[in-house]
Amino acid sequence: MGFGVAGLAGAGTGGYALAESFGSNITRYQMTPPGWPQDLPVRLLVLSDLHACDPWMTAERIAGMVEQVNTLQPDCVLLLGDYVAGHSIGRFSKPVPHREWANALAGLKAPMGVHAVLGNHDWWEDWDVVRRRRGPTKAGIALQEAGITVHENTCVRLNKNGRHFWLAGLGDQWAFPSHRDGRRHFEGTDDLPGTLAQVSDDAPIIMMVHEPDIFASMPARVSLTLAGHTHGGQVRLFGYAPVVPSRFGQRYLYGHIVEDNRHMIVSGGLGCSAVPVRLGAPPEIVQIDLGTAQL
């Protein structure tokens, strides 16, 4: 994504947009999506799109968010990718070493664990990985060394009070960029059919993805899809985002999206891409309380 800082500042909004880039609101959802038992209360805390970099998203700032999350007593913490800034805001910042941001995330506490998927920038930061079209990625290694489970088209069956559900994590859909016919194309490591084939019973499924576009193909068997990537537009003017990194434009921009009784929540994320500016799309930690209200 690319935005003009000078243009924003010239409109008298630059200072506000920069200030809005810091902090972290808690956005709360209460729901019982289709297929989810009303007597299975599960609290999920979701962090997405950190884009760790100095000075905008330091390890110290991430550690502060970790403290926020832990005070909310989640059953499970889900990390939806783009832990690194990569080349996205290069001239405005410098990288945070992988060990530092990953060690900050290692402080997350949840009885059902901390689970992660990778995002496009976690692949793009290392062009040797992109060229050979396979991992491991530096971000993935850092997360695993910090004790965080990284899902790449895998599922795990989780239990609370004798009730079960499946947590699935999809590979990234934009891992391998290329140019053909004068246009940019993306190929991914994602395997939705292969991921769902690992589900061995009728317990409900939560699907973690980075890019929300896969939701157009998500079967109703999945109770809830969780996505990041869009930053909620990062810059939204009167609710409209001029730039959305999605082939569906505004359709999967942000928030609770329902199509054909299928449900997805798209997080606005925490960091920035292209420039360290947010306007009308403040950083957020997402809290989802499942089994607490009927949709």
Short mmCIF file of C-alpha atoms in Angstrom, two decimals:
data_model
loop_
_atom_site.label_atom_id
_atom_site.label_comp_id
_atom_site.label_asym_id
_atom_site.label_seq_id
_atom_site.Cartn_x
_atom_site.Cartn_y
_atom_site.Cartn_z
CA MET A 1 0.00 0.00 0.00
CA GLY A 2 1.17 3.54 -0.68
CA PHE A 3 -0.05 6.79 0.79
CA GLY A 4 1.16 10.36 0.46
CA VAL A 5 2.32 11.74 3.82
CA ALA A 6 2.81 15.19 2.38
CA GLY A 7 -0.70 15.18 0.98
CA LEU A 8 -2.18 14.27 4.34
CA ALA A 9 -0.13 16.88 6.15
CA GLY A 10 -1.03 19.48 3.57
CA ALA A 11 -4.69 18.80 4.27
CA GLY A 12 -4.10 19.57 7.93
CA THR A 13 -4.48 15.96 9.03
CA GLY A 14 -0.88 14.73 9.00
CA GLY A 15 -0.24 15.21 12.72
CA TYR A 16 -3.48 13.48 13.67
CA ALA A 17 -2.83 10.62 11.26
CA LEU A 18 0.62 10.05 12.73
CA ALA A 19 -0.69 10.16 16.31
CA GLU A 20 -3.42 7.67 15.45
CA SER A 21 -0.73 5.20 14.40
CA PHE A 22 0.23 4.58 18.03
CA GLY A 23 -1.68 2.96 20.87
CA SER A 24 -3.90 -0.08 20.56
CA ASN A 25 -7.67 -0.08 21.00
CA ILE A 26 -9.54 -3.21 22.08
CA THR A 27 -12.29 -4.06 19.60
CA ARG A 28 -14.76 -6.53 21.08
CA TYR A 29 -17.14 -8.99 19.42
CA GLN A 30 -19.65 -11.29 21.11
CA MET A 31 -21.12 -13.98 18.90
CA THR A 32 -22.28 -17.53 18.46
CA PRO A 33 -21.63 -18.19 14.76
CA PRO A 34 -23.32 -21.06 12.89
CA GLY A 35 -22.21 -24.45 14.14
CA TRP A 36 -20.78 -23.08 17.37
CA PRO A 37 -22.37 -24.48 20.58
CA GLN A 38 -23.92 -21.82 22.78
CA ASP A 39 -22.57 -23.65 25.81
CA LEU A 40 -18.94 -23.47 24.61
CA PRO A 41 -17.64 -20.06 25.75
CA VAL A 42 -14.18 -19.34 24.31
CA ARG A 43 -12.34 -16.03 24.44
CA LEU A 44 -9.98 -15.37 21.52
CA LEU A 45 -7.49 -12.50 21.40
CA VAL A 46 -6.25 -11.63 17.92
CA LEU A 47 -3.16 -9.63 16.93
CA SER A 48 -2.34 -8.95 13.31
CA ASP A 49 0.06 -6.99 11.12
CA LEU A 50 2.59 -5.85 13.72
CA HIS A 51 5.17 -4.87 11.06
CA ALA A 52 7.89 -4.63 13.70
CA CYS A 53 10.24 -1.71 13.05
CA ASP A 54 12.06 1.01 14.93
CA PRO A 55 10.74 3.55 15.94
CA TRP A 56 7.12 2.78 14.99
CA MET A 57 6.66 -0.77 16.31
CA THR A 58 9.48 -1.60 18.68
CA ALA A 59 9.87 -4.71 20.81
CA GLU A 60 8.98 -2.55 23.82
CA ARG A 61 5.70 -1.47 22.22
CA ILE A 62 4.89 -5.07 21.35
CA ALA A 63 5.63 -6.11 24.95
CA GLY A 64 3.12 -3.49 26.12
CA MET A 65 0.47 -4.99 23.85
CA VAL A 66 1.29 -8.42 25.22
CA GLU A 67 0.57 -7.13 28.72
CA GLN A 68 -2.77 -5.75 27.49
CA VAL A 69 -3.72 -9.11 26.01
CA ASN A 70 -2.74 -11.07 29.10
CA THR A 71 -4.91 -8.91 31.36
CA LEU A 72 -7.94 -9.90 29.22
CA GLN A 73 -7.42 -13.57 30.17
CA PRO A 74 -7.79 -15.18 26.75
CA ASP A 75 -8.41 -18.88 26.29
CA CYS A 76 -6.40 -18.73 23.07
CA VAL A 77 -4.24 -16.09 21.35
CA LEU A 78 -4.14 -15.96 17.55
CA LEU A 79 -1.48 -14.14 15.52
CA LEU A 80 -2.44 -13.48 11.90
CA GLY A 81 0.85 -12.66 10.18
CA ASP A 82 3.07 -9.82 8.94
CA TYR A 83 5.32 -9.69 12.00
CA VAL A 84 8.04 -7.87 10.04
CA ALA A 85 8.04 -4.64 8.10
CA GLY A 86 10.27 -6.04 5.39
CA HIS A 87 10.73 -3.41 2.70
CA SER A 88 7.36 -1.81 3.34
CA ILE A 89 8.43 1.35 5.21
CA GLY A 90 12.19 1.19 4.68
CA ARG A 91 13.16 4.85 4.52
CA PHE A 92 11.06 5.71 7.58
CA SER A 93 12.40 3.02 9.92
CA LYS A 94 14.91 0.28 10.58
CA PRO A 95 14.29 -3.41 11.26
CA VAL A 96 13.76 -4.87 14.72
CA PRO A 97 15.78 -8.09 15.09
CA HIS A 98 13.58 -11.16 14.81
CA ARG A 99 14.64 -12.48 18.19
CA GLU A 100 13.53 -9.25 19.90
CA TRP A 101 9.96 -9.02 18.55
CA ALA A 102 9.48 -12.79 18.87
CA ASN A 103 10.71 -12.78 22.47
CA ALA A 104 8.19 -10.01 23.21
CA LEU A 105 5.40 -12.18 21.78
CA ALA A 106 6.66 -15.13 23.84
CA GLY A 107 5.19 -13.36 26.87
CA LEU A 108 1.63 -14.09 25.68
CA LYS A 109 -0.25 -16.42 28.05
CA ALA A 110 -3.29 -18.54 27.22
CA PRO A 111 -4.32 -22.03 28.40
CA MET A 112 -5.08 -23.19 24.84
CA GLY A 113 -1.84 -21.76 23.54
CA VAL A 114 -0.57 -19.08 21.18
CA HIS A 115 -1.05 -19.90 17.50
CA ALA A 116 0.26 -18.11 14.41
CA VAL A 117 0.09 -18.02 10.63
CA LEU A 118 2.50 -16.18 8.35
CA GLY A 119 1.73 -13.13 6.20
CA ASN A 120 3.04 -11.94 2.86
CA HIS A 121 5.72 -9.69 4.35
CA ASP A 122 7.05 -12.61 6.37
CA TRP A 123 7.81 -14.26 3.02
CA TRP A 124 8.81 -11.17 1.06
CA GLU A 125 11.53 -10.03 3.46
CA ASP A 126 13.78 -12.82 2.13
CA TRP A 127 13.86 -12.98 -1.66
CA ASP A 128 15.92 -16.19 -1.59
CA VAL A 129 12.95 -17.85 0.11
CA VAL A 130 10.59 -16.38 -2.51
CA ARG A 131 12.80 -17.52 -5.37
CA ARG A 132 13.03 -21.10 -4.12
CA ARG A 133 9.29 -21.00 -3.37
CA ARG A 134 9.47 -22.66 0.00
CA GLY A 135 10.40 -21.92 3.59
CA PRO A 136 11.36 -21.89 6.28
CA THR A 137 11.04 -18.15 6.69
CA LYS A 138 13.03 -16.16 9.22
CA ALA A 139 9.82 -14.99 10.87
CA GLY A 140 8.48 -18.53 11.15
CA ILE A 141 11.71 -19.76 12.73
CA ALA A 142 11.69 -16.86 15.22
CA LEU A 143 8.11 -17.63 16.26
CA GLN A 144 8.83 -21.32 16.74
CA GLU A 145 11.96 -20.60 18.77
CA ALA A 146 9.80 -18.36 20.98
CA GLY A 147 7.51 -21.32 21.70
CA ILE A 148 4.65 -20.20 19.43
CA THR A 149 2.87 -22.76 17.23
CA VAL A 150 3.07 -21.80 13.55
CA HIS A 151 0.37 -23.25 11.31
CA GLU A 152 0.96 -23.82 7.61
CA ASN A 153 -2.15 -25.59 6.29
CA THR A 154 -2.52 -27.47 9.56
CA CYS A 155 -5.23 -28.05 12.17
CA VAL A 156 -5.22 -28.73 15.89
CA ARG A 157 -8.11 -30.02 18.01
CA LEU A 158 -8.53 -27.94 21.16
CA ASN A 159 -10.52 -28.71 24.28
CA LYS A 160 -12.31 -26.61 26.87
CA ASN A 161 -14.27 -28.20 29.69
CA GLY A 162 -14.65 -31.43 27.75
CA ARG A 163 -15.89 -29.71 24.58
CA HIS A 164 -13.81 -29.61 21.42
CA PHE A 165 -13.25 -27.38 18.42
CA TRP A 166 -10.73 -27.24 15.60
CA LEU A 167 -8.29 -24.40 15.05
CA ALA A 168 -6.92 -24.32 11.50
CA GLY A 169 -4.22 -22.10 10.03
CA LEU A 170 -3.87 -21.50 6.31
CA GLY A 171 -0.65 -20.84 4.42
CA ASP A 172 -0.17 -17.36 3.01
CA GLN A 173 -2.00 -16.54 -0.24
CA TRP A 174 0.47 -13.88 -1.45
CA ALA A 175 3.76 -15.60 -0.65
CA PHE A 176 5.20 -15.53 -4.19
CA PRO A 177 4.75 -12.33 -6.22
CA SER A 178 5.49 -12.24 -9.93
CA HIS A 179 4.90 -10.03 -12.95
CA ARG A 180 3.14 -11.29 -16.08
CA ASP A 181 1.53 -9.36 -18.89
CA GLY A 182 2.56 -6.11 -17.24
CA ARG A 183 0.60 -6.97 -14.09
CA ARG A 184 1.50 -8.21 -10.64
CA HIS A 185 0.30 -11.68 -9.68
CA PHE A 186 0.48 -13.65 -6.45
CA GLU A 187 0.73 -17.32 -5.74
CA GLY A 188 0.52 -18.74 -2.26
CA THR A 189 1.36 -21.66 -0.05
CA ASP A 190 -2.30 -21.99 0.94
CA ASP A 191 -4.12 -25.33 0.65
CA LEU A 192 -7.68 -24.94 1.88
CA PRO A 193 -8.95 -28.42 0.85
CA GLY A 194 -5.88 -30.09 2.35
CA THR A 195 -6.26 -28.16 5.59
CA LEU A 196 -9.94 -29.02 6.00
CA ALA A 197 -9.25 -32.68 5.15
CA GLN A 198 -7.43 -32.97 8.48
CA VAL A 199 -10.66 -32.34 10.41
CA SER A 200 -11.82 -35.75 11.61
CA ASP A 201 -15.13 -35.04 13.36
CA ASP A 202 -18.04 -32.61 13.38
CA ALA A 203 -16.63 -30.19 15.98
CA PRO A 204 -16.74 -26.52 14.89
CA ILE A 205 -13.81 -24.95 13.04
CA ILE A 206 -12.07 -21.60 13.43
CA MET A 207 -9.91 -20.71 10.43
CA MET A 208 -6.90 -18.39 10.72
CA VAL A 209 -5.80 -16.69 7.48
CA HIS A 210 -3.71 -13.65 6.65
CA GLU A 211 -5.38 -12.31 3.50
CA PRO A 212 -9.22 -12.25 3.63
CA ASP A 213 -9.77 -13.00 -0.07
CA ILE A 214 -9.97 -16.77 0.57
CA PHE A 215 -13.29 -16.14 2.32
CA ALA A 216 -15.00 -16.12 -1.06
CA SER A 217 -14.19 -19.87 -1.23
CA MET A 218 -14.63 -20.72 2.45
CA PRO A 219 -17.20 -23.48 3.00
CA ALA A 220 -20.03 -23.11 5.51
CA ARG A 221 -18.41 -25.93 7.50
CA VAL A 222 -16.08 -23.27 8.96
CA SER A 223 -17.82 -21.45 11.82
CA LEU A 224 -15.58 -18.37 11.80
CA THR A 225 -12.75 -17.10 9.60
CA LEU A 226 -10.26 -14.62 11.07
CA ALA A 227 -8.13 -12.44 8.78
CA GLY A 228 -5.82 -9.43 8.79
CA HIS A 229 -3.72 -7.94 5.96
CA THR A 230 -5.89 -4.97 4.94
CA HIS A 231 -5.07 -2.73 7.95
CA GLY A 232 -8.69 -1.65 7.64
CA GLY A 233 -7.43 0.38 4.68
CA GLN A 234 -4.88 2.10 6.97
CA VAL A 235 -6.18 5.40 5.65
CA ARG A 236 -9.99 5.66 5.57
CA LEU A 237 -11.75 8.85 4.61
CA PHE A 238 -15.42 8.95 5.62
CA GLY A 239 -15.32 5.15 5.85
CA TYR A 240 -13.81 4.70 2.37
CA ALA A 241 -10.28 3.33 1.85
CA PRO A 242 -8.60 4.60 -1.34
CA VAL A 243 -6.19 1.63 -1.33
CA VAL A 244 -7.16 -1.91 -0.28
CA PRO A 245 -4.75 -4.82 -0.88
CA SER A 246 -7.51 -7.18 -2.04
CA ARG A 247 -8.88 -8.22 -5.41
CA PHE A 248 -12.33 -7.63 -3.92
CA GLY A 249 -11.74 -3.96 -3.11
CA GLN A 250 -13.89 -2.74 -0.20
CA ARG A 251 -15.77 -6.03 0.15
CA TYR A 252 -13.42 -7.53 2.75
CA LEU A 253 -11.96 -4.31 4.08
CA TYR A 254 -12.66 -4.54 7.80
CA GLY A 255 -14.80 -5.83 10.63
CA HIS A 256 -17.52 -8.48 10.90
CA ILE A 257 -18.49 -9.68 7.43
CA VAL A 258 -21.37 -12.06 6.77
CA GLU A 259 -22.00 -13.74 3.39
CA ASP A 260 -24.44 -16.61 2.88
CA ASN A 261 -24.54 -17.12 6.66
CA ARG A 262 -20.73 -17.53 6.70
CA HIS A 263 -18.88 -15.28 9.12
CA MET A 264 -15.49 -13.56 9.00
CA ILE A 265 -13.81 -10.93 11.17
CA VAL A 266 -11.10 -8.85 9.50
CA SER A 267 -8.78 -7.15 11.97
CA GLY A 268 -7.55 -3.65 11.26
CA GLY A 269 -4.17 -4.75 12.60
CA LEU A 270 -1.60 -2.86 14.63
CA GLY A 271 1.24 -1.66 12.43
CA CYS A 272 1.68 0.29 9.21
CA SER A 273 2.68 -0.45 5.65
CA ALA A 274 4.21 1.93 3.08
CA VAL A 275 4.24 4.92 5.47
CA PRO A 276 3.87 5.14 9.29
CA VAL A 277 0.44 6.75 9.08
CA ARG A 278 -3.06 5.66 10.04
CA LEU A 279 -6.15 7.77 9.56
CA GLY A 280 -9.67 6.58 10.32
CA ALA A 281 -8.33 3.07 10.91
CA PRO A 282 -6.72 3.03 14.38
CA PRO A 283 -4.58 0.10 15.55
CA GLU A 284 -6.57 -2.59 17.30
CA ILE A 285 -6.34 -5.74 19.34
CA VAL A 286 -9.42 -7.88 18.66
CA GLN A 287 -11.26 -9.75 21.41
CA ILE A 288 -13.85 -12.32 20.37
CA ASP A 289 -16.09 -14.00 22.92
CA LEU A 290 -17.66 -17.04 21.29
CA GLY A 291 -20.72 -18.80 22.68
CA THR A 292 -21.95 -15.66 24.42
CA ALA A 293 -24.61 -14.29 22.05
CA GLN A 294 -26.79 -15.59 19.27
CA LEU A 295 -26.31 -13.93 15.88
#
